[in-house]
Coordinates of C-alpha atoms in Angstrom, one line a residue:
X1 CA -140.3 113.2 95.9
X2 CA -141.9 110.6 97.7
X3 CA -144.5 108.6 95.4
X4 CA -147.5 109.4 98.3
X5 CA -147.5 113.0 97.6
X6 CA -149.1 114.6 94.9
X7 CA -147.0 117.9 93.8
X8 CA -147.6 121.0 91.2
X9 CA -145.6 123.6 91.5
X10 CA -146.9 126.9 88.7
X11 CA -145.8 130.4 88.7
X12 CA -148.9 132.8 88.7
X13 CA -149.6 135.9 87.3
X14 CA -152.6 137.4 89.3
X15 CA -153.5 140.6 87.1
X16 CA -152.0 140.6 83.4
X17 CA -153.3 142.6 80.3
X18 CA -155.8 140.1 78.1
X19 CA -152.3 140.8 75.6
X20 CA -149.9 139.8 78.3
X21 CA -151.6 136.5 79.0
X22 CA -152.4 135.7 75.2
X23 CA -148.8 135.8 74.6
X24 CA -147.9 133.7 77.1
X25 CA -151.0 131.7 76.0
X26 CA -149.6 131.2 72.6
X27 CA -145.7 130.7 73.9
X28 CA -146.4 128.1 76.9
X29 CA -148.8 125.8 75.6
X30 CA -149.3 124.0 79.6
X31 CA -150.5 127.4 80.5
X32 CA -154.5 127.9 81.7
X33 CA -155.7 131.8 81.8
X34 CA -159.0 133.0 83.4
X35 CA -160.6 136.6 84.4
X36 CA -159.4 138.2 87.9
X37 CA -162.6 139.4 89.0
X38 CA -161.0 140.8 92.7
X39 CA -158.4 142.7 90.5
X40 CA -159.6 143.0 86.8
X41 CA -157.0 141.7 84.2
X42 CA -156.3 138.2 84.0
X43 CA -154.7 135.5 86.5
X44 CA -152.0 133.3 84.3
X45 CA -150.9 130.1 86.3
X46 CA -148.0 128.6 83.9
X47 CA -146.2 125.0 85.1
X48 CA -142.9 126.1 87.1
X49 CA -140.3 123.8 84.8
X50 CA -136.9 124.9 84.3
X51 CA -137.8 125.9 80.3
X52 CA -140.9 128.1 81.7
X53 CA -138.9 129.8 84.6
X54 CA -136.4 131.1 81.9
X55 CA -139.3 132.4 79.7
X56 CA -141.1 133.8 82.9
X57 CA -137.7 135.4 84.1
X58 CA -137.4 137.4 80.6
X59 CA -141.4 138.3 80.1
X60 CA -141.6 139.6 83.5
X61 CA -138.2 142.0 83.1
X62 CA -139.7 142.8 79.2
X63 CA -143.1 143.8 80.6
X64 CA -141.9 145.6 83.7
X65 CA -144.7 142.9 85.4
X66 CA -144.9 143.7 88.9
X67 CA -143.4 141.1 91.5
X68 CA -146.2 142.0 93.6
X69 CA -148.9 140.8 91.3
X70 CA -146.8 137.0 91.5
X71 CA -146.7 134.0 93.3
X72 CA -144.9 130.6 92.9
X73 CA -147.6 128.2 94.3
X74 CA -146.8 125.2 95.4
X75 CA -149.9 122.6 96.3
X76 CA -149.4 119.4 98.0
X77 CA -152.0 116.6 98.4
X78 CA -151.0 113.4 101.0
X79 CA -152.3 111.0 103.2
X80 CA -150.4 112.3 106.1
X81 CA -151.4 115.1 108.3
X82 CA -147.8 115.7 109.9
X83 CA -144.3 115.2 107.6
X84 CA -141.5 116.9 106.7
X85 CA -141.5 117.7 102.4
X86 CA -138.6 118.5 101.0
X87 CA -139.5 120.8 98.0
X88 CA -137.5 121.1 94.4
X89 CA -134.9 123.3 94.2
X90 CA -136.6 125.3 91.3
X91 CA -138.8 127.3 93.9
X92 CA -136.4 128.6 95.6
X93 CA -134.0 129.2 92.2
X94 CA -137.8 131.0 90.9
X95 CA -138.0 133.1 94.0
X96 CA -134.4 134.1 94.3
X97 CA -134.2 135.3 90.1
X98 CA -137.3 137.0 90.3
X99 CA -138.5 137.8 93.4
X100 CA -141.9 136.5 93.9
X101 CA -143.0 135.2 97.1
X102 CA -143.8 131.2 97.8
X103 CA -147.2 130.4 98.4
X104 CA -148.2 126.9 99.9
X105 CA -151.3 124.6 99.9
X106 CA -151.5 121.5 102.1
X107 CA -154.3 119.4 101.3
X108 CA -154.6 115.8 103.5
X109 CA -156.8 113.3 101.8

């Protein structure tokens, strides 16, 4: 990745159980939790790393979590208004294993 771009790549829950997101709390430390107010429950937002996508791969089959209520996000920040990115392979390994769509932000500075 080029050293101009800033890049964060997280998985997101957008409507867990207060439960649901203490244990994932409590097992991925990098993890920050806050209230859903549009959909009641609790949006999780967990760093996409290789270690986190095998924990999110087994807690979302072990909780019957709904794809629909996921995201992988992606947010960019550069200088430039116009260039091509290419993005870590671990999105689209995330996507494929467990289905969630890929959201993007693009943010010029």
């Amino acid at each position: 990745m080029d050293s101009d771009i800033e890049l964060n790549i997280s998985f997101r829950f957008f409507s867990l159980t207060e439960e649901l997101s203490n244990e994932i709390k409590s097992s991925l430390k990098a993890s920050s939790c806050r209230p859903n107010k549009k959909l009641g429950g609790f949006v999780v937002c967990v760093p996409l790393t290789p270690s986190s996508l095998e924990f999110i791969g087994s807690f979302v089959t072990s909780n019957s979590v709904e794809v629909e209520n996921t995201d992988i996000f992606v947010s960019f920040v550069t200088e430039y208004d116009s260039r091509v990115i290419d993005l870590p392979n671990i999105i689209t390994k995330a996507s494929f294993s467990i289905g969630s769509p890929v959201t993007l932000s693009y943010t010029v500075v």
